[in-house]
Coordinates of C-alpha atoms and ligand atoms in Angstrom, one line a residue:
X1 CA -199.3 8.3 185.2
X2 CA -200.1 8.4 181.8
X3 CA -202.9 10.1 179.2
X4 CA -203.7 7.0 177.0
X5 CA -207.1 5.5 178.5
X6 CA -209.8 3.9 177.3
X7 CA -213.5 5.2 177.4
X8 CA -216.6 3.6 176.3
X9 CA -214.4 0.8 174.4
X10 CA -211.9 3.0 172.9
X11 CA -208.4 4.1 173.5
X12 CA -208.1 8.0 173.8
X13 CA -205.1 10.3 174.1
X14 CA -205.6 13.1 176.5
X15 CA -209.5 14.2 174.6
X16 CA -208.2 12.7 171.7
X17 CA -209.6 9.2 170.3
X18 CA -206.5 7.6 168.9
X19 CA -208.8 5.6 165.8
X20 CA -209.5 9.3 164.4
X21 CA -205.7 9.8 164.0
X22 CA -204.9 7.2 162.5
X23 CA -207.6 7.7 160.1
X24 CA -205.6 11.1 159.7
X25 CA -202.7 10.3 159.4
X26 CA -202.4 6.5 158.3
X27 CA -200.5 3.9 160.4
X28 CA -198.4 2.8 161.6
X29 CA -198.0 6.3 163.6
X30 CA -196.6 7.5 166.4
X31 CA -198.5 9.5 168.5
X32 CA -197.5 11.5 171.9
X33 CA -199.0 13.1 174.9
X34 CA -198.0 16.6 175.7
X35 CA -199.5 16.6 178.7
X36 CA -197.5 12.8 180.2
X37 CA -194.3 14.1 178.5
X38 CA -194.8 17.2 180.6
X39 CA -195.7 15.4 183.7
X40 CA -192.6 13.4 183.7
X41 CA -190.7 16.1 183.3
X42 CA -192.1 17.8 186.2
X43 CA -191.5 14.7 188.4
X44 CA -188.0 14.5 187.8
X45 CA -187.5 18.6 188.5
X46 CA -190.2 18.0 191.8
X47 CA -188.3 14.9 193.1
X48 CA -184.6 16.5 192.8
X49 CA -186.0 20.6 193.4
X50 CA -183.7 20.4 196.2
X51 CA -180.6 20.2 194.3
X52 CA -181.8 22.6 191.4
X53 CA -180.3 20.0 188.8
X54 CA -179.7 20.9 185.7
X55 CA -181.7 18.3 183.6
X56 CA -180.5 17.1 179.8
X57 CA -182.9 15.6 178.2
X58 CA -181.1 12.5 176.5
X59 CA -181.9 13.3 172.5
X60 CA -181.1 10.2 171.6
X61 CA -184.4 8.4 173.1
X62 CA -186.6 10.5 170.7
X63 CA -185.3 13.6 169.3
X64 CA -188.1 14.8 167.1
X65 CA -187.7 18.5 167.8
X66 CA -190.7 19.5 168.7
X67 CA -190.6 17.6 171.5
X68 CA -187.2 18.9 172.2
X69 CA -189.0 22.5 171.9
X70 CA -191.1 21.3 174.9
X71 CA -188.7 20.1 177.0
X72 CA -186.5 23.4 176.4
X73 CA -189.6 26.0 177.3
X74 CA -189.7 23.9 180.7
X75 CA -186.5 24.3 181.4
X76 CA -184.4 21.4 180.4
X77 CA -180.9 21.4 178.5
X78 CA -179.8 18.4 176.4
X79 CA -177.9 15.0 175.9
X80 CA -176.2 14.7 173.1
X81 CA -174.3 12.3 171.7
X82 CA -173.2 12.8 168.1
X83 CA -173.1 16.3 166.3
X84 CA -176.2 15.4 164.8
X85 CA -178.0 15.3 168.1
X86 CA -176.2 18.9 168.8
X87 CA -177.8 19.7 165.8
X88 CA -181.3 18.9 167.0
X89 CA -181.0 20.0 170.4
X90 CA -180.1 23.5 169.0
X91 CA -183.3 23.3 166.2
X92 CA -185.2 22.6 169.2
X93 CA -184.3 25.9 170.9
X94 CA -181.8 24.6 173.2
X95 CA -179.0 26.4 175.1
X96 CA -175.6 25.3 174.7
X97 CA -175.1 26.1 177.8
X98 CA -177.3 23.4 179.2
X99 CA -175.8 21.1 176.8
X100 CA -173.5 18.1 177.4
X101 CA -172.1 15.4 175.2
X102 CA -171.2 12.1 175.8
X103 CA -170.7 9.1 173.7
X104 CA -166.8 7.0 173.1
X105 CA -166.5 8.4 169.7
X106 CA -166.6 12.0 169.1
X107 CA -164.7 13.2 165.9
X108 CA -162.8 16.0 165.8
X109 CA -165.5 18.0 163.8
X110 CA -168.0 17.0 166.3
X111 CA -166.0 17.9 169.4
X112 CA -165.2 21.7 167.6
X113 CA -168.7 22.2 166.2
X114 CA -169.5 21.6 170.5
X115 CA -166.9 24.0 171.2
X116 CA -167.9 26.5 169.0
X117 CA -171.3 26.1 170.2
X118 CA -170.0 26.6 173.8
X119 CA -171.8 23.3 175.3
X120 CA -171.3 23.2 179.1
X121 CA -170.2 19.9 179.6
X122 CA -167.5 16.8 177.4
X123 CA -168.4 13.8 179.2
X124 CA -165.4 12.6 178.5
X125 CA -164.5 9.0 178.0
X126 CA -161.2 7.8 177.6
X127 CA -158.0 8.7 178.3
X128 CA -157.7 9.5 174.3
X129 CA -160.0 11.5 174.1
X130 CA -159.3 14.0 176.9
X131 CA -156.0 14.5 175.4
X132 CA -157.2 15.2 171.7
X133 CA -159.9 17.1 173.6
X134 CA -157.4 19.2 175.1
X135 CA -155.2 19.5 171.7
X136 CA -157.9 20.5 169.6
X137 CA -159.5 23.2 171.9
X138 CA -156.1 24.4 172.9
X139 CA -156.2 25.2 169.2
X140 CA -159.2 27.0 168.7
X141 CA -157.6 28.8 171.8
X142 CA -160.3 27.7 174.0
X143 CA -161.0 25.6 177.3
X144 CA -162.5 22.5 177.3
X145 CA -165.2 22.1 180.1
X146 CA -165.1 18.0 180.5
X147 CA -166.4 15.7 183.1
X148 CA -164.6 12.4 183.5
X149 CA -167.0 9.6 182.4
X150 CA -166.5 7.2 185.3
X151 CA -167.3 3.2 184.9
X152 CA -168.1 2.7 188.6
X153 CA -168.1 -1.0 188.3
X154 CA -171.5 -1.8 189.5
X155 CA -173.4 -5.2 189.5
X156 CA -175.7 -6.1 186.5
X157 CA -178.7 -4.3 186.5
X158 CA -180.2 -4.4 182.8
X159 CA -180.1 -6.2 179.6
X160 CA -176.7 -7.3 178.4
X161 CA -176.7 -4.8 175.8
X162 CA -178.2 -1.7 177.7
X163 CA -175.7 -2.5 180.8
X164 CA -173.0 0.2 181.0
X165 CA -171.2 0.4 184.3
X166 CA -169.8 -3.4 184.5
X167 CA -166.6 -3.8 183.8
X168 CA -165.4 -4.9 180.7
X169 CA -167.8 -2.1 178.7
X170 CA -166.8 0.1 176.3
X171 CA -168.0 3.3 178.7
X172 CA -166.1 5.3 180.5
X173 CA -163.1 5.5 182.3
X174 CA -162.1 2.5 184.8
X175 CA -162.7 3.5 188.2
X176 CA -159.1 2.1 188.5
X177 CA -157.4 3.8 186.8
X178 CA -159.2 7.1 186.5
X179 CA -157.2 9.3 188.7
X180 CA -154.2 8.8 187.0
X181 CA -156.0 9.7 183.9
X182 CA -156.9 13.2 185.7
X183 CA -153.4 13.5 187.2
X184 CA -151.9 13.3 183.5
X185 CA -154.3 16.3 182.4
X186 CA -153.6 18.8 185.4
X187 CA -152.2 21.9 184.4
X188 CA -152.4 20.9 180.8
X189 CA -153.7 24.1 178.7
X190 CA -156.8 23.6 176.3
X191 CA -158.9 21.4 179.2
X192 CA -160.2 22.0 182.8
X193 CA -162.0 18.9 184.4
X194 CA -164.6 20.3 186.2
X195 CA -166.9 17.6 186.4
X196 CA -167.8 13.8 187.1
X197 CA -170.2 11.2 185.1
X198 CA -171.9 8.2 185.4
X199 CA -174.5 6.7 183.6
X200 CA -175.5 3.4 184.8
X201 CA -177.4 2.1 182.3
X202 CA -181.2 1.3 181.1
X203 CA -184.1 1.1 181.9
X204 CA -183.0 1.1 186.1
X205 CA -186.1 -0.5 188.2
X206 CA -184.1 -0.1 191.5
X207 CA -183.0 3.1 193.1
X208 CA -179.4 0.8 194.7
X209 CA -177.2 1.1 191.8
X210 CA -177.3 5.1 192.1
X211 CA -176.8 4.8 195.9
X212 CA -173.5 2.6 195.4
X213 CA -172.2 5.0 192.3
X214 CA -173.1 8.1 194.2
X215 CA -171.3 7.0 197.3
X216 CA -168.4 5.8 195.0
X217 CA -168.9 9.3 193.2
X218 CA -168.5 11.5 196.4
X219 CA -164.9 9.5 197.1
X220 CA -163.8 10.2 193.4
X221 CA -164.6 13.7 193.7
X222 CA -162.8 14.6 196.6
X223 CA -159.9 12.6 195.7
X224 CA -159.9 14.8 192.2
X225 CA -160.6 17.9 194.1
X226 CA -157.3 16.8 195.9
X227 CA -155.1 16.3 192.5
X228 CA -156.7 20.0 192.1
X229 CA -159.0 19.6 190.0
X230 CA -162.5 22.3 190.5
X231 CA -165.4 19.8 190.4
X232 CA -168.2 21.4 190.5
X233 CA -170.8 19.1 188.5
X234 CA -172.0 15.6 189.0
X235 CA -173.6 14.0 186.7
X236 CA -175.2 10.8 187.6
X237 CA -176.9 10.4 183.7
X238 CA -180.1 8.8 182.8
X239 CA -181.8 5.3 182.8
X240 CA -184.4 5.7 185.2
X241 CA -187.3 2.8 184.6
X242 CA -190.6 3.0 183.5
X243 CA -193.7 0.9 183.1
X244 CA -193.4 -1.8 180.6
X245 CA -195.6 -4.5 182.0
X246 CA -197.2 -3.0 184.9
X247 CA -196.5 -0.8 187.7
X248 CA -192.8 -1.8 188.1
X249 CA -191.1 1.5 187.6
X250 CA -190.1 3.6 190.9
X251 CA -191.5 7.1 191.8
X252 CA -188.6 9.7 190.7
X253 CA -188.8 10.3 194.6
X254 CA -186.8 7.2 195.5
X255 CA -184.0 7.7 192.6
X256 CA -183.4 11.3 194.3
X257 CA -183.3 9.8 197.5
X258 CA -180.7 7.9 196.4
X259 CA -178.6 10.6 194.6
X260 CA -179.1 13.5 196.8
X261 CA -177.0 12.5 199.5
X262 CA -173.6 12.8 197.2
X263 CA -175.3 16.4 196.4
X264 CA -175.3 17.3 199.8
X265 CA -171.6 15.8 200.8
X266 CA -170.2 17.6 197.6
X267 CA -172.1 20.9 196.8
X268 CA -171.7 20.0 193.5
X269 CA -174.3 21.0 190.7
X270 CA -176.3 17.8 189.9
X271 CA -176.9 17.6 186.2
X272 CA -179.4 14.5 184.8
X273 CA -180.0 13.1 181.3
X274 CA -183.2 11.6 181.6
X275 CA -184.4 10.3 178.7
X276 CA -186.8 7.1 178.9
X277 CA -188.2 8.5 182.1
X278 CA -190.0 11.6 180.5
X279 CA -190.7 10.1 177.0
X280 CA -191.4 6.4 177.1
X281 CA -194.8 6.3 178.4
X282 CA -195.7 9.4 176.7
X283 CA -196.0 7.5 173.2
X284 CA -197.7 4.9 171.5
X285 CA -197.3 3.1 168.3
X286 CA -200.3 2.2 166.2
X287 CA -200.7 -0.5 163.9
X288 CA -203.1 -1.3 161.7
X289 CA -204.2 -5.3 161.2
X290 CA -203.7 -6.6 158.0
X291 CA -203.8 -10.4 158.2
X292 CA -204.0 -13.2 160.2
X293 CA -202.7 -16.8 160.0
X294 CA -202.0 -19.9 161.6
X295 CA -198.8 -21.6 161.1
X296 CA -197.2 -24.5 162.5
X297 CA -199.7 -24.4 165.9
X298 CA -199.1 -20.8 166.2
X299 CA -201.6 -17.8 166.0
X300 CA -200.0 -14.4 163.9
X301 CA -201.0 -11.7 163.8
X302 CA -199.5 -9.8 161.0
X303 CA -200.0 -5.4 161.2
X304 CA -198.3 -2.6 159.7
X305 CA -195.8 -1.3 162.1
X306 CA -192.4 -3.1 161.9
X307 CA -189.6 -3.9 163.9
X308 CA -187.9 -1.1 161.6
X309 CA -190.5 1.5 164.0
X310 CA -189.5 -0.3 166.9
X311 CA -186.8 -2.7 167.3
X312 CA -186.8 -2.5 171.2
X313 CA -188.4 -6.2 171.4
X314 CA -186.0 -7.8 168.2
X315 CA -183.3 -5.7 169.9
X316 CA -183.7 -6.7 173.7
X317 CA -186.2 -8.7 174.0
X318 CA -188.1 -6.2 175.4
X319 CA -191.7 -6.3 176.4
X320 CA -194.2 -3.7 174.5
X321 CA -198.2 -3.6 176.4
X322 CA -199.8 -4.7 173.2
X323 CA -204.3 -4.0 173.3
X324 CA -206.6 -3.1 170.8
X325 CA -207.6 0.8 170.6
X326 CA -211.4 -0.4 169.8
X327 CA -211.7 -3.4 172.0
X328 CA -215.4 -5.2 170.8
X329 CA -217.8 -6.2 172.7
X330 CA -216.8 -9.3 175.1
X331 CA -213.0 -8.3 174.8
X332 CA -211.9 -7.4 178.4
X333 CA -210.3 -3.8 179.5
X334 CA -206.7 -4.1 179.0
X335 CA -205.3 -5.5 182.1
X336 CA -202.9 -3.9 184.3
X337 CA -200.8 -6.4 185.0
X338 CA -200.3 -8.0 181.3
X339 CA -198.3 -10.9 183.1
X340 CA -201.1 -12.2 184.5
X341 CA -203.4 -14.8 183.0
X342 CA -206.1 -12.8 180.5
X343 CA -209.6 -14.0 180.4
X344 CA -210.6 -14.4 176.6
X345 CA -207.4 -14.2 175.2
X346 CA -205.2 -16.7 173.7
X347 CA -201.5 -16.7 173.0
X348 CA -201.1 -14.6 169.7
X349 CA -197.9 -13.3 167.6
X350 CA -197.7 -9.8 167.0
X351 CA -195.7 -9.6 164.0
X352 CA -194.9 -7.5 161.0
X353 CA -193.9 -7.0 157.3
X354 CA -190.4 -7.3 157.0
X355 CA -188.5 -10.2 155.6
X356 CA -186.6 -11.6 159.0
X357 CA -188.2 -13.9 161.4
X358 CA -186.9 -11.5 164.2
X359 CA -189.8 -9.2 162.6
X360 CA -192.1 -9.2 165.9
X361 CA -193.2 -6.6 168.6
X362 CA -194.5 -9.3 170.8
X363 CA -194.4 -13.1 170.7
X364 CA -197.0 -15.8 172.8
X365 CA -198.9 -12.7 174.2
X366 CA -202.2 -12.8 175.5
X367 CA -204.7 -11.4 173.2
X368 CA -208.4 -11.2 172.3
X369 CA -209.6 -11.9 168.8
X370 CA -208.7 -9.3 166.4
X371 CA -209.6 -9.0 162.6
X372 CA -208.8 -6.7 159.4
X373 CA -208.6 -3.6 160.1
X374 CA -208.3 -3.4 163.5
X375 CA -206.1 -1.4 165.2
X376 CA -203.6 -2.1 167.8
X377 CA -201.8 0.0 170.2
X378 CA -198.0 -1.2 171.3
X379 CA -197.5 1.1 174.6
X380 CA -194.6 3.1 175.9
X381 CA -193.3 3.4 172.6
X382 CA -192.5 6.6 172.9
X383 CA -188.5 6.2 174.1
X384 CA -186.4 4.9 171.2
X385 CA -189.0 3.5 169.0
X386 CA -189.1 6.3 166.1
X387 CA -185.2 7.0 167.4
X388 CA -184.2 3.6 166.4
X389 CA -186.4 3.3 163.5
X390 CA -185.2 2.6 160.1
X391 CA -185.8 2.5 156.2
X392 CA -184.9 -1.3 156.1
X393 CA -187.1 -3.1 153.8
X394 CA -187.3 0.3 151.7
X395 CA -190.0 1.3 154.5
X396 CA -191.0 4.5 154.9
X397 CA -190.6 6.0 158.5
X398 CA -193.9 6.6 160.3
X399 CA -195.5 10.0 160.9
X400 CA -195.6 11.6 164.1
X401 CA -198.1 13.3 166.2
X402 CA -198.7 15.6 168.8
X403 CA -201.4 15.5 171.1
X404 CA -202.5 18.2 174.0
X405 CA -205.9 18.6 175.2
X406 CA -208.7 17.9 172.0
X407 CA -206.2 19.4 170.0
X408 CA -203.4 17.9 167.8
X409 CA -200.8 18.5 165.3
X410 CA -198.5 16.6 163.0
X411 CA -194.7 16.6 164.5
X412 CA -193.2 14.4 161.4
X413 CA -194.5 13.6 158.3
X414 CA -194.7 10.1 157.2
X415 CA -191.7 10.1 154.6
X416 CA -192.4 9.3 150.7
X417 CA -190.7 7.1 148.5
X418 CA -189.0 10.1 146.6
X419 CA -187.4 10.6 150.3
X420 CA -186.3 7.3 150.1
X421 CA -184.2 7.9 146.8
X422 CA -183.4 11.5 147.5
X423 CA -180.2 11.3 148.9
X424 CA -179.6 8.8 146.1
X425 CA -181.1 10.8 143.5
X426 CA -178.7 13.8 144.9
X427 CA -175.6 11.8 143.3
X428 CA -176.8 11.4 139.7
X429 CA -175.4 14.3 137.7
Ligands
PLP501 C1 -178.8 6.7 176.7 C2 -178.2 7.6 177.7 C3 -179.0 8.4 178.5 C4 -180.5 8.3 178.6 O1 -180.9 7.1 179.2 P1 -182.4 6.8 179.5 O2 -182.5 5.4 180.0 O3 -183.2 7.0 178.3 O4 -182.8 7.8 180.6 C5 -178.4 9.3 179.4 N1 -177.0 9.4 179.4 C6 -176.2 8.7 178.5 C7 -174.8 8.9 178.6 C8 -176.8 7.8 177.7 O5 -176.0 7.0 176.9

């Protein structure tokens, strides 16, 4: 379910018609739904109420903080994974103690800035880092709280570069090998490993991989239990699906059908980091049509948001619902299933400023007539489009904004040039 729908021939968010923002604010703009960011939310703490998780929102899929400020007045603690994402999470109002950090990484200021801030959980990831984990709080005469960051081995289930529980990654700990890991650390001062981690990778459109690493996930635990170790948390991470296309994503429902089973056979605290699931179709990017051409047999289209606002389709190949916010007369409703054949469209690409012919948010897509001026509205934009964004080309980031109700509010201004320079500029004595 989302809040972007069309009425009378143009696209609204929740009582908002999305053409009057970007006459605001300019394009190309990001703007988000309150109300679907909210919803998601509440669908993940509905589908899993049983198990009373304790859900971290991943910062790293969009981490504007006032979006973090919602997620933290409903409850949810936060994903990090570098100390500038601790940073955010803790402008947005967060509780360390809802906080856990993962990532291969973490430098030592990072990992003492977390333990100074108290964070619940290290989602720890190799047998390095536990150790220096263990050295440096040991020092600050403090106890680590960690959670082994398990690779459970698991079949392909994404994109190549968003897979990250086959073996061979960079994640984790090899399922191998990671009792020994554990058994190296008991009884060492400065760490207590009272958790495990998985996070399978992204975007998930089947509930199986969590069923195998949970079942894999209950052995682990009481095999650690064994060595003496007090687990009390499992986390099973993030990467839940969402729409892209069309209605593939699953129901939160059937992911915790699939997880709450190793809840139940553990007692463990479930912790989430759900980031995708409660952000992605809660923004939209809007473009604005500059120019069109024809070259070498095919049809551009050529707007003002870049693969430097979103480089999920340069990046993945990934697949954006691309429609026109004020649709003419004779233009069709925007299809729910965009896979299927369009009537009068014709195979368009959407592409945009920068120099590099990987510059596109879609290519051959299905697409009525558009012209000058138009706008265009690239869907479920909201999970790491402005988190991956960029300044390349010297391009300033977009502006970001808020929607609830018939009321809105700018979340991020659109950044000047002088921001461009500034940190530049900072340097010249
Ligand atoms: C990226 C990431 C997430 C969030 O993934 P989503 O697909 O956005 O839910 C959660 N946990 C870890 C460790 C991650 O790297």
């Amino acid at each position: 379910m989302d809040h972007f729908q069309y009425k009378n021939r143009q696209l609204y968010c929740e009582e908002v018609p999305v053409a009057e923002l970007a006459a605001k604010f300019g394009t190309p703009l990001f703007v988000y739904s309150q109300a679907t960011l909210l919803h998601h939310l509440k669908e993940i703490q509905t589908a899993f109420a049983e198990a009373n998780p304790i859900i971290c929102y991943s910062v790293k899929t969009n981490g504007n903080i006032h979006l973090g400020r919602l997620m933290a007045e409903h409850g949810a603690g936060f994903d990090v994974t570098s100390g500038g994402e601790l940073y955010r999470a803790l402008k947005a109002g967060g509780d360390p103690k809802k906080f856990v950090f993962a990532g291969v990484g973490k430098t030592d200021d990072e990992i003492r800035y977390a333990l100074e801030q108290g964070i619940m959980l290290f989602n720890v990831e190799s047998e390095a880092e536990l150790h220096n984990l263990a050295d440096i709080a040991h020092s600050m005469g403090k106890v680590a709280p960690a959670a082994l960051r398990v690779n459970p081995d698991l079949p392909p289930k994404t994109h190549v570069k968003t897979d990250t529980s086959v073996k061979g990654v960079k994640f984790g700990l090899d399922i191998e090998t990671i009792l020994e890991v554990a058994q190296g650390v008991i009884n060492r001062p400065g760490i207590s490993i009272v958790g495990l981690h998985m996070h399978l990778g992204s975007p998930i459109l089947s509930a199986d991989p969590y069923r195998m690493g949970a079942e894999k996930g209950v052995k682990l635990i009481e095999a650690l239990r064994k060595q003496g170790h007090p687990i009390k948390y499992l986390n099973m991470g993030g990467g839940f699906g969402i729409n892209y296309r069309k209605k593939e994503a699953l129901p939160a429902k059937a992911f915790a059908e699939a997880i709450l089973p190793a809840i139940r056979a553990t007692g463990c605290q479930l912790v989430l980091e759900p980031g995708r699931f409660i952000v992605g179709n809660a923004g939209i990017l809007l473009g604005r049509v500059l120019y069109l051409k024809e070259s070498g047999g095919k049809h551009y289209i050529i707007q003002d948001a870049a693969m430097n606002d979103l480089i999920r389709p340069t990046l993945y190949d990934s697949f954006h619902r691309i429609w026109p916010v004020n649709p003419p007369e004779g233009v069709p409703a925007p299809p729910e299933d965009f896979e299927a054949e369009i009537p009068n469209t014709f195979k368009q690409n959407v592409v945009g400023p920068v120099c590099e012919s990987g510059d596109f948010l879609a290519k051959d897509r299905a697409l009525p007539m558009v012209k000058r001026g138009d706008l265009l509205a690239v869907f479920s934009a909201g999970a790491y489009g402005m988190a991956m964004s960029s300044n390349y080309n010297a391009r300033v980031r977009a502006a970001e904004v808020l929607v609830t109700g018939d009321t809105f509010r700018l979340i991020r201004r659109r950044e000047t040039y002088e921001d461009l320079v500034a940190a530049e500029v900072a340097c010249t004595s």
